[in-house]
mmCIF file of C-alpha atoms in Angstrom:
data_model
loop_
_atom_site.group_PDB
_atom_site.id
_atom_site.type_symbol
_atom_site.label_atom_id
_atom_site.label_comp_id
_atom_site.label_asym_id
_atom_site.label_seq_id
_atom_site.Cartn_x
_atom_site.Cartn_y
_atom_site.Cartn_z
ATOM 1 C CA MET A 29 5.794 -23.284 20.555
ATOM 2 C CA SER A 30 9.231 -21.790 20.172
ATOM 3 C CA GLN A 31 10.685 -20.904 16.769
ATOM 4 C CA HIS A 32 13.405 -23.535 17.196
ATOM 5 C CA SER A 33 11.071 -26.391 17.882
ATOM 6 C CA ALA A 34 8.421 -25.521 15.258
ATOM 7 C CA PRO A 35 7.960 -27.718 12.203
ATOM 8 C CA ILE A 36 9.783 -26.330 9.149
ATOM 9 C CA LEU A 37 7.701 -24.835 6.293
ATOM 10 C CA ARG A 38 9.268 -25.485 2.969
ATOM 11 C CA LEU A 39 8.858 -22.359 0.819
ATOM 12 C CA GLY A 40 9.101 -21.888 -2.854
ATOM 13 C CA ILE A 41 9.681 -18.333 -4.322
ATOM 14 C CA ALA A 42 7.843 -17.170 -7.402
ATOM 15 C CA GLY A 43 9.788 -14.093 -8.448
ATOM 16 C CA LEU A 44 13.149 -13.001 -7.150
ATOM 17 C CA GLY A 45 12.899 -9.252 -7.545
ATOM 18 C CA ARG A 46 12.420 -6.321 -5.216
ATOM 19 C CA ALA A 47 9.846 -7.915 -2.925
ATOM 20 C CA PHE A 48 11.853 -11.109 -2.470
ATOM 21 C CA THR A 49 14.941 -9.002 -1.819
ATOM 22 C CA LEU A 50 13.171 -7.256 1.078
ATOM 23 C CA MET A 51 11.727 -10.501 2.519
ATOM 24 C CA LEU A 52 15.102 -12.440 2.271
ATOM 25 C CA PRO A 53 16.393 -11.378 5.569
ATOM 26 C CA THR A 54 13.267 -12.765 7.203
ATOM 27 C CA PHE A 55 13.459 -16.047 5.372
ATOM 28 C CA LEU A 56 17.201 -16.454 6.371
ATOM 29 C CA ALA A 57 16.693 -15.577 9.910
ATOM 30 C CA ASP A 58 13.549 -17.377 10.746
ATOM 31 C CA SER A 59 14.141 -21.127 11.458
ATOM 32 C CA ARG A 60 10.434 -21.969 10.771
ATOM 33 C CA VAL A 61 10.874 -21.613 7.046
ATOM 34 C CA GLN A 62 13.292 -23.175 4.544
ATOM 35 C CA LEU A 63 13.881 -21.897 1.018
ATOM 36 C CA VAL A 64 13.668 -25.095 -1.242
ATOM 37 C CA ALA A 65 13.008 -23.869 -4.689
ATOM 38 C CA ALA A 66 12.403 -20.699 -6.910
ATOM 39 C CA CYS A 67 11.369 -19.469 -10.347
ATOM 40 C CA ASP A 68 12.240 -16.205 -12.135
ATOM 41 C CA PRO A 69 12.591 -15.401 -15.776
ATOM 42 C CA ARG A 70 16.086 -13.891 -15.137
ATOM 43 C CA GLU A 71 18.921 -16.296 -15.365
ATOM 44 C CA ASP A 72 21.313 -14.479 -13.224
ATOM 45 C CA ALA A 73 18.648 -14.379 -10.403
ATOM 46 C CA ARG A 74 18.036 -18.169 -10.808
ATOM 47 C CA GLN A 75 21.805 -18.836 -10.677
ATOM 48 C CA GLN A 76 22.234 -16.821 -7.602
ATOM 49 C CA PHE A 77 19.450 -18.708 -5.862
ATOM 50 C CA ALA A 78 20.791 -22.147 -6.904
ATOM 51 C CA LYS A 79 24.288 -21.113 -5.535
ATOM 52 C CA ASP A 80 23.000 -19.667 -2.283
ATOM 53 C CA PHE A 81 20.503 -22.419 -1.387
ATOM 54 C CA CYS A 82 21.636 -25.486 -3.299
ATOM 55 C CA ALA A 83 18.020 -25.779 -4.469
ATOM 56 C CA PRO A 84 16.256 -26.358 -7.857
ATOM 57 C CA VAL A 85 15.254 -23.268 -9.937
ATOM 58 C CA PHE A 86 12.844 -22.828 -12.826
ATOM 59 C CA SER A 87 11.949 -20.343 -15.479
ATOM 60 C CA ASP A 88 8.181 -20.381 -14.841
ATOM 61 C CA ILE A 89 5.857 -20.999 -11.883
ATOM 62 C CA ALA A 90 4.184 -24.128 -13.391
ATOM 63 C CA ALA A 91 7.359 -26.138 -12.914
ATOM 64 C CA LEU A 92 7.829 -24.602 -9.416
ATOM 65 C CA ALA A 93 4.334 -25.463 -8.363
ATOM 66 C CA ALA A 94 4.858 -29.098 -9.462
ATOM 67 C CA GLU A 95 7.938 -29.432 -7.239
ATOM 68 C CA PRO A 96 7.102 -31.978 -4.546
ATOM 69 C CA THR A 97 9.428 -30.598 -1.935
ATOM 70 C CA VAL A 98 7.395 -27.382 -1.787
ATOM 71 C CA ASP A 99 4.709 -26.738 0.910
ATOM 72 C CA ALA A 100 3.838 -23.137 0.132
ATOM 73 C CA ILE A 101 4.689 -20.603 -2.549
ATOM 74 C CA TYR A 102 5.605 -16.899 -1.902
ATOM 75 C CA ILE A 103 4.318 -15.160 -4.953
ATOM 76 C CA ALA A 104 6.516 -11.997 -5.480
ATOM 77 C CA SER A 105 5.965 -11.583 -9.141
ATOM 78 C CA PRO A 106 4.655 -8.269 -10.579
ATOM 79 C CA HIS A 107 1.160 -7.163 -9.644
ATOM 80 C CA GLN A 108 -0.471 -8.264 -12.882
ATOM 81 C CA PHE A 109 0.607 -11.900 -12.452
ATOM 82 C CA HIS A 110 -0.686 -12.379 -8.901
ATOM 83 C CA ALA A 111 -4.072 -13.977 -9.850
ATOM 84 C CA GLU A 112 -2.675 -16.301 -12.453
ATOM 85 C CA HIS A 113 0.226 -17.483 -10.318
ATOM 86 C CA THR A 114 -2.050 -17.993 -7.355
ATOM 87 C CA ARG A 115 -4.344 -20.215 -9.503
ATOM 88 C CA ILE A 116 -1.320 -22.254 -10.670
ATOM 89 C CA ALA A 117 0.106 -22.778 -7.123
ATOM 90 C CA ALA A 118 -3.256 -23.671 -5.625
ATOM 91 C CA ALA A 119 -4.021 -26.178 -8.430
ATOM 92 C CA GLN A 120 -0.890 -28.045 -7.239
ATOM 93 C CA GLY A 121 -2.107 -28.059 -3.558
ATOM 94 C CA LYS A 122 0.489 -25.324 -2.459
ATOM 95 C CA HIS A 123 -0.441 -22.869 0.184
ATOM 96 C CA VAL A 124 -0.085 -19.293 -1.088
ATOM 97 C CA LEU A 125 1.587 -16.121 0.449
ATOM 98 C CA VAL A 126 1.032 -13.405 -2.255
ATOM 99 C CA GLU A 127 2.516 -9.912 -2.233
ATOM 100 C CA LYS A 128 0.328 -6.867 -2.032
ATOM 101 C CA PRO A 129 -1.677 -5.690 -3.814
ATOM 102 C CA MET A 130 -3.616 -9.014 -3.950
ATOM 103 C CA ALA A 131 -4.592 -8.266 -7.590
ATOM 104 C CA LEU A 132 -5.663 -5.473 -9.850
ATOM 105 C CA SER A 133 -9.453 -6.147 -9.947
ATOM 106 C CA LEU A 134 -12.113 -7.456 -7.500
ATOM 107 C CA SER A 135 -13.012 -10.218 -9.975
ATOM 108 C CA GLU A 136 -9.405 -11.437 -9.846
ATOM 109 C CA CYS A 137 -9.545 -11.451 -5.989
ATOM 110 C CA ASP A 138 -12.777 -13.460 -6.062
ATOM 111 C CA ALA A 139 -11.048 -16.013 -8.387
ATOM 112 C CA MET A 140 -8.101 -16.232 -6.162
ATOM 113 C CA ILE A 141 -10.186 -16.790 -2.985
ATOM 114 C CA ARG A 142 -12.327 -19.444 -4.806
ATOM 115 C CA CYS A 143 -9.459 -21.433 -6.208
ATOM 116 C CA CYS A 144 -7.640 -21.601 -2.926
ATOM 117 C CA ALA A 145 -10.782 -22.592 -1.057
ATOM 118 C CA ASP A 146 -11.567 -25.310 -3.664
ATOM 119 C CA ALA A 147 -8.008 -26.561 -3.307
ATOM 120 C CA GLY A 148 -8.129 -26.563 0.473
ATOM 121 C CA VAL A 149 -5.150 -24.372 0.723
ATOM 122 C CA HIS A 150 -4.478 -21.139 2.798
ATOM 123 C CA LEU A 151 -4.251 -17.765 1.066
ATOM 124 C CA ILE A 152 -2.392 -15.002 2.883
ATOM 125 C CA VAL A 153 -1.664 -11.604 1.428
ATOM 126 C CA GLY A 154 1.520 -9.701 2.431
ATOM 127 C CA HIS A 155 3.806 -8.289 3.327
ATOM 128 C CA CYS A 156 1.636 -5.200 4.117
ATOM 129 C CA HIS A 157 2.696 -2.909 6.874
ATOM 130 C CA SER A 158 -0.408 -3.892 8.787
ATOM 131 C CA PHE A 159 1.688 -6.993 9.881
ATOM 132 C CA ASP A 160 4.115 -4.666 11.664
ATOM 133 C CA THR A 161 4.189 -5.228 15.496
ATOM 134 C CA PRO A 162 3.570 -1.555 16.576
ATOM 135 C CA TYR A 163 0.237 -1.580 14.629
ATOM 136 C CA LEU A 164 -0.784 -4.901 15.831
ATOM 137 C CA ARG A 165 -0.073 -3.809 19.533
ATOM 138 C CA ALA A 166 -1.998 -0.625 18.900
ATOM 139 C CA ARG A 167 -4.947 -2.731 17.715
ATOM 140 C CA GLU A 168 -4.782 -4.839 20.849
ATOM 141 C CA LEU A 169 -4.611 -1.704 23.051
ATOM 142 C CA VAL A 170 -7.779 -0.428 21.277
ATOM 143 C CA GLN A 171 -9.556 -3.732 21.641
ATOM 144 C CA GLY A 172 -8.705 -3.720 25.397
ATOM 145 C CA GLY A 173 -11.169 -0.863 25.598
ATOM 146 C CA THR A 174 -9.430 1.400 28.170
ATOM 147 C CA LEU A 175 -9.258 4.239 25.659
ATOM 148 C CA GLY A 176 -12.806 3.851 24.400
ATOM 149 C CA ARG A 177 -13.753 3.390 20.733
ATOM 150 C CA VAL A 178 -11.677 4.606 17.775
ATOM 151 C CA ARG A 179 -13.117 7.771 16.415
ATOM 152 C CA MET A 180 -10.469 8.943 13.967
ATOM 153 C CA VAL A 181 -7.218 7.768 12.274
ATOM 154 C CA HIS A 182 -4.733 10.097 10.544
ATOM 155 C CA ALA A 183 -2.018 8.534 8.386
ATOM 156 C CA LEU A 184 0.535 10.283 6.183
ATOM 157 C CA ASN A 185 3.717 9.377 4.352
ATOM 158 C CA TYR A 186 6.087 11.366 2.131
ATOM 159 C CA THR A 187 8.756 9.459 0.277
ATOM 160 C CA ASP A 188 10.732 9.371 -3.004
ATOM 161 C CA PHE A 189 8.849 6.307 -4.193
ATOM 162 C CA LEU A 190 8.136 7.689 -7.706
ATOM 163 C CA TYR A 191 11.802 8.356 -8.426
ATOM 164 C CA ARG A 192 13.155 4.859 -7.553
ATOM 165 C CA PRO A 193 13.972 2.826 -10.583
ATOM 166 C CA ARG A 194 10.849 1.323 -12.287
ATOM 167 C CA ARG A 195 9.885 -1.045 -14.962
ATOM 168 C CA PRO A 196 7.552 0.639 -17.631
ATOM 169 C CA GLU A 197 4.368 -0.916 -16.236
ATOM 170 C CA GLU A 198 5.067 0.447 -12.810
ATOM 171 C CA LEU A 199 4.401 3.922 -14.259
ATOM 172 C CA GLN A 200 1.188 2.888 -15.845
ATOM 173 C CA THR A 201 -1.883 2.942 -13.607
ATOM 174 C CA GLU A 202 -3.872 0.497 -15.646
ATOM 175 C CA ALA A 203 -1.041 -2.049 -15.309
ATOM 176 C CA GLY A 204 -1.034 -1.693 -11.563
ATOM 177 C CA GLY A 205 1.505 1.225 -11.471
ATOM 178 C CA GLY A 206 1.503 4.431 -9.436
ATOM 179 C CA VAL A 207 1.384 4.943 -5.690
ATOM 180 C CA VAL A 208 -2.304 3.786 -5.199
ATOM 181 C CA PHE A 209 -1.766 0.107 -5.965
ATOM 182 C CA SER A 210 1.714 -0.039 -4.438
ATOM 183 C CA GLN A 211 1.471 2.213 -1.405
ATOM 184 C CA ALA A 212 -2.191 2.816 -0.639
ATOM 185 C CA ALA A 213 -2.185 -0.943 -0.344
ATOM 186 C CA HIS A 214 -0.107 -0.509 2.806
ATOM 187 C CA GLN A 215 -1.716 2.653 4.238
ATOM 188 C CA VAL A 216 -5.375 1.457 3.779
ATOM 189 C CA ASP A 217 -4.563 -1.894 5.234
ATOM 190 C CA ILE A 218 -3.151 -0.084 8.414
ATOM 191 C CA VAL A 219 -6.070 2.230 8.977
ATOM 192 C CA ARG A 220 -8.571 -0.676 8.523
ATOM 193 C CA LEU A 221 -6.784 -2.645 10.985
ATOM 194 C CA LEU A 222 -6.885 0.198 13.467
ATOM 195 C CA ALA A 223 -10.314 1.607 12.933
ATOM 196 C CA GLY A 224 -11.797 -1.890 13.322
ATOM 197 C CA GLY A 225 -14.704 -1.602 10.892
ATOM 198 C CA ASN A 226 -15.726 -1.905 7.249
ATOM 199 C CA VAL A 227 -15.124 1.108 4.943
ATOM 200 C CA THR A 228 -18.474 2.316 3.629
ATOM 201 C CA SER A 229 -17.449 5.400 1.660
ATOM 202 C CA VAL A 230 -14.397 7.017 0.106
ATOM 203 C CA ARG A 231 -13.800 10.577 -1.186
ATOM 204 C CA ALA A 232 -10.247 11.190 -2.750
ATOM 205 C CA VAL A 233 -8.005 13.249 -4.855
ATOM 206 C CA THR A 234 -4.748 12.226 -6.658
ATOM 207 C CA GLY A 235 -1.767 14.036 -7.769
ATOM 208 C CA ASP A 236 -0.161 13.379 -11.206
ATOM 209 C CA TRP A 237 2.341 16.255 -11.384
ATOM 210 C CA ASP A 238 5.403 14.878 -13.385
ATOM 211 C CA PRO A 239 4.827 14.379 -17.059
ATOM 212 C CA GLN A 240 7.911 12.220 -17.206
ATOM 213 C CA ARG A 241 6.368 9.879 -14.597
ATOM 214 C CA ALA A 242 2.827 9.996 -15.816
ATOM 215 C CA THR A 243 0.917 8.185 -13.073
ATOM 216 C CA GLU A 244 -0.386 8.913 -9.659
ATOM 217 C CA GLY A 245 2.470 10.176 -7.501
ATOM 218 C CA ALA A 246 0.266 11.443 -4.583
ATOM 219 C CA TYR A 247 -3.161 10.932 -3.056
ATOM 220 C CA SER A 248 -5.286 12.087 -0.129
ATOM 221 C CA ALA A 249 -8.554 10.456 0.868
ATOM 222 C CA LEU A 250 -11.164 10.312 3.589
ATOM 223 C CA LEU A 251 -12.599 6.995 4.499
ATOM 224 C CA TRP A 252 -15.810 6.376 6.537
ATOM 225 C CA PHE A 253 -16.331 3.190 8.529
ATOM 226 C CA ASP A 254 -19.558 1.470 9.428
ATOM 227 C CA ASN A 255 -18.721 1.729 13.187
ATOM 228 C CA GLY A 256 -18.722 5.527 13.025
ATOM 229 C CA ALA A 257 -14.922 6.138 12.711
ATOM 230 C CA PHE A 258 -13.316 7.830 9.878
ATOM 231 C CA ALA A 259 -9.749 7.984 8.508
ATOM 232 C CA SER A 260 -7.541 10.404 6.489
ATOM 233 C CA VAL A 261 -4.778 9.026 4.424
ATOM 234 C CA THR A 262 -2.210 11.071 2.611
ATOM 235 C CA TYR A 263 0.754 9.864 0.604
ATOM 236 C CA SER A 264 3.284 11.664 -1.667
ATOM 237 C CA GLY A 265 6.047 9.878 -3.548
ATOM 238 C CA TYR A 266 7.461 12.953 -5.211
ATOM 239 C CA GLY A 267 10.861 12.998 -3.353
ATOM 240 C CA HIS A 268 10.753 16.333 -1.551
ATOM 241 C CA PHE A 269 9.746 16.300 2.112
ATOM 242 C CA ASP A 270 10.589 12.955 3.856
ATOM 243 C CA SER A 271 8.275 12.153 6.704
ATOM 244 C CA ASP A 272 10.834 9.905 8.148
ATOM 245 C CA GLU A 273 12.181 13.263 9.607
ATOM 246 C CA TRP A 274 9.192 12.988 11.947
ATOM 247 C CA CYS A 275 10.170 9.464 12.945
ATOM 248 C CA ASN A 276 13.636 10.562 14.146
ATOM 249 C CA TRP A 277 15.054 9.494 10.669
ATOM 250 C CA ARG A 278 14.123 5.912 11.241
ATOM 251 C CA GLY A 279 13.275 4.633 7.741
ATOM 252 C CA GLU A 280 10.460 2.357 6.588
ATOM 253 C CA MET A 281 12.518 -0.731 6.874
ATOM 254 C CA GLY A 282 13.437 -0.025 10.512
ATOM 255 C CA ASN A 283 16.888 1.242 9.531
ATOM 256 C CA MET A 284 18.491 4.724 10.387
ATOM 257 C CA LYS A 285 18.591 7.148 7.448
ATOM 258 C CA ASP A 286 21.164 9.783 6.577
ATOM 259 C CA PRO A 287 19.483 13.098 6.128
ATOM 260 C CA SER A 288 22.376 14.258 3.968
ATOM 261 C CA ALA A 289 21.381 11.811 1.283
ATOM 262 C CA TYR A 290 18.526 14.213 0.247
ATOM 263 C CA GLY A 291 17.790 13.938 -3.406
ATOM 264 C CA ALA A 292 19.683 10.676 -4.017
ATOM 265 C CA ALA A 293 16.810 9.002 -5.855
ATOM 266 C CA ARG A 294 16.451 11.707 -8.317
ATOM 267 C CA ARG A 295 20.174 11.965 -8.949
ATOM 268 C CA ARG A 296 20.506 8.219 -9.517
ATOM 269 C CA LEU A 297 17.410 8.336 -11.970
ATOM 270 C CA ALA A 298 19.126 11.102 -13.848
ATOM 271 C CA THR A 299 21.891 8.734 -14.932
ATOM 272 C CA VAL A 300 19.556 6.679 -17.222
ATOM 273 C CA LYS A 301 18.332 7.849 -20.631
ATOM 274 C CA THR A 302 15.588 5.284 -21.647
ATOM 275 C CA SER A 303 12.913 3.157 -19.924
ATOM 276 C CA GLN A 304 14.946 0.012 -20.792
ATOM 277 C CA GLU A 305 17.942 1.426 -18.923
ATOM 278 C CA GLU A 306 15.764 2.331 -15.935
ATOM 279 C CA ALA A 307 14.365 -1.265 -15.858
ATOM 280 C CA GLN A 308 17.901 -2.602 -15.993
ATOM 281 C CA LEU A 309 18.945 -0.301 -13.240
ATOM 282 C CA LYS A 310 16.158 -1.650 -11.036
ATOM 283 C CA ALA A 311 16.984 -5.226 -11.841
ATOM 284 C CA SER A 312 20.635 -4.697 -11.102
ATOM 285 C CA GLY A 313 19.981 -3.814 -7.444
ATOM 286 C CA THR A 314 17.630 -6.788 -6.807
ATOM 287 C CA TYR A 315 18.580 -10.369 -5.937
ATOM 288 C CA GLY A 316 21.155 -11.718 -8.435
ATOM 289 C CA GLY A 317 21.754 -8.261 -10.054
ATOM 290 C CA SER A 318 25.149 -6.869 -10.759
ATOM 291 C CA THR A 319 24.923 -4.326 -7.909
ATOM 292 C CA TYR A 320 23.009 -6.503 -5.512
ATOM 293 C CA SER A 321 24.740 -6.133 -2.049
ATOM 294 C CA GLY A 322 23.034 -8.879 0.000
ATOM 295 C CA SER A 323 23.945 -12.549 0.280
ATOM 296 C CA ALA A 324 22.740 -15.736 1.754
ATOM 297 C CA SER A 325 24.773 -15.082 4.932
ATOM 298 C CA SER A 326 23.366 -11.615 5.295
ATOM 299 C CA ARG A 327 20.675 -11.641 7.941
ATOM 300 C CA ASP A 328 19.566 -8.038 7.675
ATOM 301 C CA PRO A 329 21.356 -5.878 5.118
ATOM 302 C CA ASN A 330 19.397 -2.835 6.262
ATOM 303 C CA GLY A 331 20.901 -2.890 9.652
ATOM 304 C CA ALA A 332 17.513 -2.540 11.193
ATOM 305 C CA SER A 333 17.151 -2.305 15.040
ATOM 306 C CA ALA A 334 13.579 -1.281 15.310
ATOM 307 C CA TYR A 335 10.341 -2.290 13.610
ATOM 308 C CA GLN A 336 9.283 -1.274 10.204
ATOM 309 C CA HIS A 337 6.688 1.444 9.837
ATOM 310 C CA PHE A 338 4.718 3.369 7.207
ATOM 311 C CA GLY A 339 4.971 7.006 8.291
ATOM 312 C CA PRO A 340 3.293 9.002 11.096
ATOM 313 C CA ILE A 341 -0.033 7.643 12.151
ATOM 314 C CA ILE A 342 -2.284 8.838 15.025
ATOM 315 C CA ILE A 343 -5.246 6.854 16.367
ATOM 316 C CA SER A 344 -7.804 9.047 18.123
ATOM 317 C CA CYS A 345 -10.105 7.271 20.623
ATOM 318 C CA GLU A 346 -12.672 8.553 23.033
ATOM 319 C CA HIS A 347 -10.353 8.741 25.967
ATOM 320 C CA GLY A 348 -6.839 9.087 24.240
ATOM 321 C CA ASP A 349 -4.595 9.093 21.236
ATOM 322 C CA ILE A 350 -2.154 6.381 20.189
ATOM 323 C CA ARG A 351 0.935 6.871 18.027
ATOM 324 C CA PRO A 352 2.582 3.788 16.895
ATOM 325 C CA LEU A 353 6.396 4.162 16.704
ATOM 326 C CA PRO A 354 9.229 1.942 15.434
ATOM 327 C CA ASP A 355 10.138 1.163 18.994
ATOM 328 C CA GLY A 356 6.723 1.127 20.734
ATOM 329 C CA LEU A 357 3.584 3.045 21.315
ATOM 330 C CA GLN A 358 3.211 6.627 22.557
ATOM 331 C CA VAL A 359 -0.104 6.880 24.446
ATOM 332 C CA TYR A 360 -1.759 10.072 25.296
ATOM 333 C CA GLY A 361 -4.550 9.412 27.878
ATOM 334 C CA ASP A 362 -6.931 11.792 29.622
ATOM 335 C CA ASN A 363 -4.386 12.448 32.443
ATOM 336 C CA VAL A 364 -1.102 10.521 31.598
ATOM 337 C CA ARG A 365 1.214 10.425 28.600
ATOM 338 C CA GLN A 366 3.278 7.329 28.506
ATOM 339 C CA HIS A 367 5.559 5.219 26.231
ATOM 340 C CA LEU A 368 4.942 1.484 26.014
ATOM 341 C CA ALA A 369 8.170 0.115 24.735
ATOM 342 C CA LEU A 370 8.612 -2.880 22.486
ATOM 343 C CA ASP A 371 11.524 -5.233 22.528
ATOM 344 C CA PRO A 372 13.517 -4.779 19.257
ATOM 345 C CA PRO A 373 12.705 -7.371 16.612
ATOM 346 C CA LYS A 374 15.002 -10.446 16.483
ATOM 347 C CA VAL A 375 13.881 -11.235 12.993
ATOM 348 C CA PRO A 376 12.656 -8.533 10.478
ATOM 349 C CA ARG A 377 9.105 -9.100 9.370
ATOM 350 C CA SER A 378 8.776 -12.240 11.493
ATOM 351 C CA GLU A 379 5.081 -11.385 11.797
ATOM 352 C CA VAL A 380 4.555 -12.634 8.192
ATOM 353 C CA ILE A 381 5.990 -16.019 9.138
ATOM 354 C CA ASP A 382 3.931 -16.025 12.378
ATOM 355 C CA GLU A 383 0.793 -15.803 10.474
ATOM 356 C CA LEU A 384 1.809 -18.120 7.535
ATOM 357 C CA HIS A 385 3.311 -20.853 9.849
ATOM 358 C CA ALA A 386 0.179 -20.746 12.195
ATOM 359 C CA ALA A 387 -2.155 -21.118 9.286
ATOM 360 C CA VAL A 388 -0.394 -23.846 7.405
ATOM 361 C CA VAL A 389 1.036 -25.879 10.352
ATOM 362 C CA ASN A 390 -1.536 -25.257 13.142
ATOM 363 C CA GLY A 391 -4.783 -24.461 11.137
ATOM 364 C CA VAL A 392 -5.125 -21.015 12.603
ATOM 365 C CA SER A 393 -7.386 -18.708 10.484
ATOM 366 C CA PRO A 394 -5.136 -15.861 9.164
ATOM 367 C CA LEU A 395 -5.981 -12.241 9.594
ATOM 368 C CA HIS A 396 -4.571 -11.233 6.264
ATOM 369 C CA ASN A 397 -6.599 -13.694 4.224
ATOM 370 C CA GLY A 398 -8.065 -13.189 0.786
ATOM 371 C CA GLU A 399 -11.270 -11.490 1.922
ATOM 372 C CA TRP A 400 -9.190 -9.111 4.006
ATOM 373 C CA ALA A 401 -6.975 -8.150 1.108
ATOM 374 C CA ARG A 402 -9.933 -7.881 -1.250
ATOM 375 C CA ALA A 403 -11.582 -5.268 1.083
ATOM 376 C CA THR A 404 -8.297 -3.364 0.960
ATOM 377 C CA LEU A 405 -8.208 -3.433 -2.883
ATOM 378 C CA GLN A 406 -11.865 -2.366 -2.921
ATOM 379 C CA VAL A 407 -10.918 0.839 -1.125
ATOM 380 C CA CYS A 408 -7.900 1.461 -3.353
ATOM 381 C CA LEU A 409 -10.055 1.045 -6.501
ATOM 382 C CA ALA A 410 -12.622 3.349 -4.907
ATOM 383 C CA LEU A 411 -9.907 5.916 -4.286
ATOM 384 C CA LEU A 412 -8.970 5.961 -7.900
ATOM 385 C CA GLU A 413 -12.655 6.208 -8.988
ATOM 386 C CA SER A 414 -13.466 8.980 -6.548
ATOM 387 C CA ALA A 415 -10.484 11.040 -7.799
ATOM 388 C CA GLN A 416 -11.468 10.559 -11.451
ATOM 389 C CA ASN A 417 -15.083 11.473 -10.910
ATOM 390 C CA GLY A 418 -14.713 14.090 -8.057
ATOM 391 C CA ALA A 419 -17.480 12.407 -6.079
ATOM 392 C CA ASP A 420 -17.930 10.132 -3.036
ATOM 393 C CA VAL A 421 -17.826 6.337 -3.807
ATOM 394 C CA ARG A 422 -20.074 4.046 -1.761
ATOM 395 C CA LEU A 423 -18.590 0.606 -1.298
ATOM 396 C CA GLU A 424 -20.629 -2.621 -1.481
ATOM 397 C CA PRO A 425 -21.072 -4.414 1.804
ATOM 398 C CA VAL A 426 -18.126 -6.648 2.908
ATOM 399 C CA LEU A 427 -18.770 -10.177 4.305
ATOM 400 C CA ALA A 428 -17.591 -9.325 7.762
ATOM 401 C CA SER A 429 -17.807 -13.007 8.838
ATOM 402 C CA LYS A 430 -14.737 -13.737 6.526
ATOM 403 C CA ILE A 431 -12.661 -10.785 7.960
ATOM 404 C CA HIS A 432 -11.158 -10.695 11.393
ATOM 405 C CA LEU A 433 -12.071 -7.268 12.555
#
């Protein structure tokens, strides 16, 4: 079914902050969704949404969930509210698309899965970068079998994540702050997708090197899978080396980056003196904020002409290696090296709408369901536990029947 002939999914937005700001170009450009309502505690964001979409706005999710024009709710509120907001949405019969990480504990994940199942609504978790087309195509190539089984996956990413403006809780691990909850959620999701098995064991170390940003700013972990594969994942958000240099300066959002802007995040952060000022600086750049540069007519403010990515990744199979890139796949076989090009994306992150629309409209079981996202959080929590205790962490078995491996 073409995008233009597909039934329209009426979407409500819970949280008009950074996550919504990044998803807005998708919602604007994809004709399968229509933004019909929103809630946010910030008055300026609500006013901006009402002006842009001529739609009702609310200060809390209970009122949004009760809105009869809403088919599904995109929950883009801070991490600590995901579980409660999912419960409220499901109780009103709304399908749920919730941002990563799914929640902050496995018990919260279980409650979210249960309440959506009881309400008969779909639960999809994302955007995670495992939605990105290059990784999905790499998974299809692996499943085709020509390169044999996956034996090893290596993933790394170096960014300035820790020095972007943050709310206080984003620098508190116990509140879901730091790079593990926000960034390992991407990286673990990707390597799980590519390795094709369930993680059975984790060994990790984390880095907490800046007393002014006292949370995990880096990690490195080794993951073992039940199919014999293993993966190494490494991330640093300390704003020195930028691994996009190894992606021809193509940024995470698919946009081209300017190498001369080195250190911009630290310089910007140096202009604030208190945590309150820092939180205000973050809010000012998100939807409805004083320095927000997007608009309802801006299809893609990042100017992206390639797919999004999450740093260099190499998948090692028995008969070749695969490197997903923003414009395709580089495949290194036994005898031939080739580039499998991908057509540029017409809509950024349209893969999220593909999965949401197929589930709600056509009843197709989503890949990124609650069980899938719970398994990713399980690995992230094990990563923190292993780093704290300096030992391997064995994971409880996952119900593979609920996960599309």
